[in-house]
Amino acid sequence: MFVAKKSNGSIISLLHSYQREEAQNASLLFCPACSSEVILKKGSKRQWHFAHKISSLCSSQNEPETEEHLAGKQRLYYWLKKQGLPVFLEHTLPVTKRRADLYLPLAPRPVAIEFQCASMTDEECLNRTRDYLKEGVWPVWIFSLQRFRSRHPMSLEGITSLYSFEWIPLRESVSLSHRFLIYYSPAQQRFHFLFPLTSLSSRRTFYQQTLLHETELSFSHLFNPPVPTKPPTVLFPAWMKVKKQWRYGRKNNREGIVYNEVNKLFASHYRDSSLFSAEAGWPIVNKEELITKPLWWQSWLLFFLSTCVKEGRTIKEKTLWQEFNGRMEENGFQKRVLPLLTRHDEYLFIYIRFIEKAGLVEEVEKGVWKQKRSLYLPSSLDEGYFLDVKISKAFFSFFSSFDAWQKKNT
């Protein structure tokens, strides 16, 4: 850490050159969060920093102070100061005793910035996020670029792998049109804004990103980032390979409670799960809350609609949402906790919009739907994939136009 407390309670910071000598001459220095004694480490290779004299259970000591972490805090601090913003380094909150890497006492809501380099548990990430929210502070998590796992990290789109805790800081832009994560490299002084498109598994996700040097950005971009200007090109051909694997690689799908429950529905229609409807198994945006693969939850939804909405009967979106969420545990569907999002469960209604475009349902009045044609299950694998390719045109057209539709309905 860069700050310490003197015996008289005053704070000194190693990022202020005039206080370095003061830190060297001080007889006793303490951690501002836990009041344990700290010592000044004056390395010739590493940056000067304070460390607890004795191994401490300090609640604010969330991760080892790596050189990357120190450099990131320092660069971000200077970046914010250059913009004339009031920023405090390693500020300790009064109630929860959480220590923010950077703290900005802004109105109407203060902001805490966490530069995260190390791995952590989901529980720790959630607790820290919720502690900030309890104190009325909005947390902004910025991951070290070293945590960005992609074969082509400079590419504007691709596939990356995210640990479960790395999903938790997911936020929405001010316009609510995009969800994003932030990465930063102190060495390159560059921000990466990563926009997840849709997930392949609990970890792997398609993404687009924008890359900009810190001099091209301001503090406001941490809340309203520059978004990609071109539609993705990798997602669609890659997803058709995924659908083909689901269609022909039947053994890959036969696992867990989700398969057991949904497969009962296929069995009731005298079909194997590989003969799923061509309208199922598509990558829906804004489904980050839902871990379960789209093949399963979309198949369940299609069966539910075909059973409940017969003979011209209608169903309200609210009822559909209640049924789906009410059967989450029963069906084995898994969800993530994403505390920084303001809009949840959008994936369900986005999917309804897609099957409307595919001609399966129609909206008779706002928020009220009826079945337009019966659900069709293919009789062979080849027929199934033929229908997948056929309906893909409708899906890709829907996906490409979704951003405009979303902005219209925001």
Coordinates of C-alpha atoms in Angstrom, one line a residue, residues 65-300:
E65 CA 0.7 -6.2 -3.2
T66 CA 2.2 -7.2 -6.5
E67 CA 4.2 -4.7 -8.6
E68 CA 1.3 -4.8 -11.1
H69 CA -1.2 -3.8 -8.5
L70 CA 1.0 -1.0 -7.2
A71 CA 1.7 0.3 -10.7
G72 CA -2.0 0.2 -11.6
K73 CA -3.1 2.1 -8.6
Q74 CA -0.4 4.7 -9.2
R75 CA -1.2 5.2 -12.9
L76 CA -5.0 5.4 -12.3
Y77 CA -4.5 7.9 -9.5
Y78 CA -2.4 10.2 -11.7
W79 CA -4.9 9.7 -14.6
L80 CA -7.8 10.9 -12.4
K81 CA -5.8 13.8 -10.8
K82 CA -4.9 15.1 -14.3
Q83 CA -8.6 15.5 -14.9
G84 CA -9.0 17.7 -11.8
L85 CA -11.0 15.1 -9.9
P86 CA -11.0 14.8 -6.1
V87 CA -9.4 11.4 -5.6
F88 CA -8.0 9.7 -2.5
L89 CA -5.6 6.8 -2.5
E90 CA -6.4 3.7 -0.4
H91 CA -9.4 5.3 1.4
T92 CA -10.9 3.3 4.2
L93 CA -14.7 3.4 4.5
P94 CA -15.9 4.2 8.1
V95 CA -18.5 1.4 8.6
T96 CA -17.3 -1.7 6.7
K97 CA -13.6 -0.7 6.9
R98 CA -13.2 -1.6 3.3
R99 CA -10.2 0.1 1.7
A100 CA -10.8 1.3 -1.8
D101 CA -7.7 1.5 -4.1
L102 CA -9.1 4.8 -5.2
Y103 CA -12.0 6.8 -3.8
L104 CA -13.8 9.8 -5.3
P105 CA -16.2 11.7 -3.0
L106 CA -18.5 12.7 -5.8
A107 CA -22.2 13.8 -5.7
P108 CA -24.7 12.3 -5.8
R109 CA -22.8 9.1 -5.2
P110 CA -19.2 8.5 -4.2
V111 CA -17.2 6.1 -6.4
A112 CA -14.7 3.4 -5.3
I113 CA -12.3 2.0 -7.9
E114 CA -10.8 -1.4 -7.4
F115 CA -7.8 -2.4 -9.5
Q116 CA -8.0 -6.2 -9.3
C117 CA -5.0 -8.3 -10.2
A118 CA -5.3 -11.5 -8.1
S119 CA -8.0 -14.2 -8.2
M120 CA -10.6 -14.3 -5.4
T121 CA -13.6 -16.3 -4.4
D122 CA -17.1 -15.4 -5.6
E123 CA -18.0 -14.8 -2.0
E124 CA -15.2 -12.3 -1.4
C125 CA -16.0 -10.3 -4.6
L126 CA -19.7 -10.2 -3.7
N127 CA -19.1 -9.2 -0.1
R128 CA -16.8 -6.3 -1.2
T129 CA -19.3 -5.1 -3.8
R130 CA -22.2 -5.3 -1.4
D131 CA -20.2 -3.5 1.4
Y132 CA -19.6 -0.6 -1.0
L133 CA -23.3 -0.5 -1.9
K134 CA -24.3 -0.6 1.8
E135 CA -22.3 2.6 2.4
G136 CA -23.8 4.3 -0.6
V137 CA -20.6 4.0 -2.7
W138 CA -20.7 2.8 -6.3
P139 CA -17.9 0.3 -7.0
V140 CA -16.0 0.3 -10.3
W141 CA -13.9 -2.8 -10.8
I142 CA -11.0 -2.6 -13.2
F143 CA -9.2 -5.8 -13.9
S144 CA -5.5 -6.0 -14.7
L145 CA -5.0 -6.7 -18.4
Q146 CA -2.9 -9.7 -17.3
R147 CA -6.2 -11.3 -16.4
F148 CA -7.5 -11.1 -19.9
R149 CA -7.4 -14.6 -21.4
S150 CA -7.7 -14.6 -25.2
R151 CA -5.6 -16.0 -28.0
H152 CA -5.7 -12.7 -29.7
P153 CA -5.9 -10.0 -26.9
M154 CA -5.6 -7.1 -29.3
S155 CA -8.4 -8.4 -31.6
L156 CA -11.6 -6.4 -31.5
E157 CA -13.6 -9.7 -31.1
G158 CA -13.0 -13.3 -30.1
I159 CA -13.5 -15.8 -27.3
T160 CA -12.3 -15.3 -23.8
S161 CA -12.4 -17.2 -20.5
L162 CA -13.8 -15.6 -17.4
Y163 CA -13.6 -17.0 -13.9
S164 CA -16.9 -17.0 -12.0
F165 CA -15.9 -14.0 -9.8
E166 CA -15.0 -12.0 -12.9
W167 CA -18.6 -11.9 -14.0
I168 CA -19.8 -10.2 -10.7
P169 CA -18.5 -6.7 -11.5
L170 CA -20.4 -6.7 -14.8
R171 CA -22.1 -3.3 -15.3
E172 CA -24.4 -1.5 -17.8
S173 CA -23.6 1.6 -19.7
V174 CA -25.4 4.8 -18.7
S175 CA -27.7 4.3 -21.7
L176 CA -28.4 0.7 -20.5
S177 CA -27.7 -0.5 -24.1
H178 CA -24.4 -2.4 -23.4
R179 CA -23.0 -4.5 -20.6
F180 CA -19.2 -4.4 -20.1
L181 CA -16.1 -5.2 -18.0
I182 CA -13.0 -3.0 -17.8
Y183 CA -9.3 -4.0 -18.1
Y184 CA -6.3 -1.8 -17.8
S185 CA -2.6 -2.1 -18.4
P186 CA -0.4 0.3 -16.4
A187 CA 2.6 -0.5 -18.5
Q188 CA 0.8 0.3 -21.8
Q189 CA -1.5 2.9 -20.2
R190 CA -4.4 1.4 -22.2
F191 CA -7.9 0.5 -21.3
H192 CA -9.8 -2.5 -22.8
F193 CA -13.6 -2.3 -22.6
L194 CA -14.9 -5.8 -23.0
F195 CA -18.5 -6.4 -24.1
P196 CA -19.7 -10.0 -23.6
L197 CA -21.9 -11.1 -26.5
T198 CA -23.0 -14.6 -25.4
S199 CA -21.6 -17.5 -23.5
L200 CA -20.4 -20.8 -24.8
S201 CA -20.1 -22.3 -21.3
S202 CA -20.0 -21.1 -17.6
R203 CA -16.5 -19.6 -18.4
R204 CA -16.1 -19.1 -22.2
T205 CA -17.8 -16.2 -23.9
F206 CA -17.8 -14.4 -27.2
Y207 CA -16.8 -10.8 -26.9
Q208 CA -16.2 -7.5 -28.6
Q209 CA -13.9 -4.9 -27.2
T210 CA -12.7 -1.4 -27.7
L211 CA -9.1 -0.5 -26.9
L212 CA -8.0 3.1 -26.1
H213 CA -5.0 4.8 -24.6
E214 CA -5.8 6.6 -21.3
T215 CA -5.1 10.0 -22.9
E216 CA -8.1 9.3 -25.2
L217 CA -10.5 8.7 -22.3
S218 CA -12.0 10.5 -19.3
F219 CA -13.5 9.4 -16.0
S220 CA -17.0 9.4 -17.6
H221 CA -16.0 6.6 -19.9
L222 CA -15.8 4.3 -17.0
F223 CA -19.6 4.5 -16.9
N224 CA -20.4 5.1 -20.6
P225 CA -17.6 3.4 -22.5
P226 CA -17.0 3.7 -26.3
V227 CA -18.9 0.8 -27.8
P228 CA -17.9 -1.3 -30.9
T229 CA -19.0 0.3 -34.1
K230 CA -19.2 -2.8 -36.2
P231 CA -21.3 -6.0 -35.8
P232 CA -19.4 -9.2 -34.8
T233 CA -18.1 -11.5 -37.5
V234 CA -16.7 -14.4 -35.5
L235 CA -19.8 -15.2 -33.5
F236 CA -22.2 -16.5 -36.1
P237 CA -20.1 -19.1 -38.0
A238 CA -18.6 -20.2 -34.7
W239 CA -22.1 -20.7 -33.2
M240 CA -23.3 -22.8 -36.1
K241 CA -20.4 -25.2 -35.2
V242 CA -21.7 -25.2 -31.6
K243 CA -25.2 -26.1 -32.8
K244 CA -23.9 -28.8 -35.0
Q245 CA -22.0 -30.3 -32.1
W246 CA -25.1 -30.2 -29.9
R247 CA -27.1 -31.8 -32.7
Y248 CA -24.7 -34.6 -33.6
G249 CA -22.6 -35.0 -30.4
R250 CA -25.4 -36.4 -28.3
K251 CA -23.1 -37.7 -25.5
N252 CA -21.9 -34.1 -24.8
N253 CA -25.4 -33.1 -23.8
R254 CA -26.3 -35.9 -21.4
E255 CA -25.2 -34.6 -18.1
G256 CA -26.7 -33.3 -14.9
I257 CA -30.1 -32.5 -13.6
V258 CA -30.9 -30.1 -16.5
Y259 CA -30.6 -32.9 -19.0
N260 CA -32.7 -35.3 -16.9
E261 CA -35.5 -32.8 -16.5
V262 CA -35.6 -31.4 -20.0
N263 CA -35.1 -34.8 -21.5
K264 CA -38.4 -35.9 -19.9
L265 CA -40.1 -33.3 -22.1
F266 CA -38.4 -34.7 -25.2
A267 CA -39.4 -38.2 -24.2
S268 CA -43.0 -37.1 -23.9
H269 CA -42.9 -36.1 -27.5
Y270 CA -41.1 -39.4 -28.5
R271 CA -37.9 -37.7 -29.3
D272 CA -34.3 -37.7 -28.2
S273 CA -32.8 -34.4 -27.0
S274 CA -30.6 -34.2 -30.1
L275 CA -33.8 -33.7 -32.1
F276 CA -34.5 -30.4 -30.5
S277 CA -36.4 -27.7 -32.3
A278 CA -34.5 -25.5 -34.7
E279 CA -35.7 -22.5 -32.7
A280 CA -33.7 -23.7 -29.6
G281 CA -30.1 -23.3 -28.8
W282 CA -29.4 -19.7 -30.0
P283 CA -27.0 -17.2 -28.4
I284 CA -29.2 -14.5 -26.8
V285 CA -27.6 -11.3 -25.6
N286 CA -27.9 -10.1 -22.0
K287 CA -28.2 -13.6 -20.7
E288 CA -25.1 -13.2 -18.4
E289 CA -27.3 -14.0 -15.4
L290 CA -28.1 -17.4 -16.7
I291 CA -25.3 -20.0 -16.7
T292 CA -27.3 -22.9 -18.2
K293 CA -26.7 -23.4 -21.9
P294 CA -29.3 -22.0 -24.2
L295 CA -30.2 -25.4 -25.7
W296 CA -31.8 -26.4 -22.4
W297 CA -33.6 -23.4 -21.2
Q298 CA -34.9 -22.5 -24.6
S299 CA -36.1 -26.0 -25.2
W300 CA -37.9 -25.9 -21.9

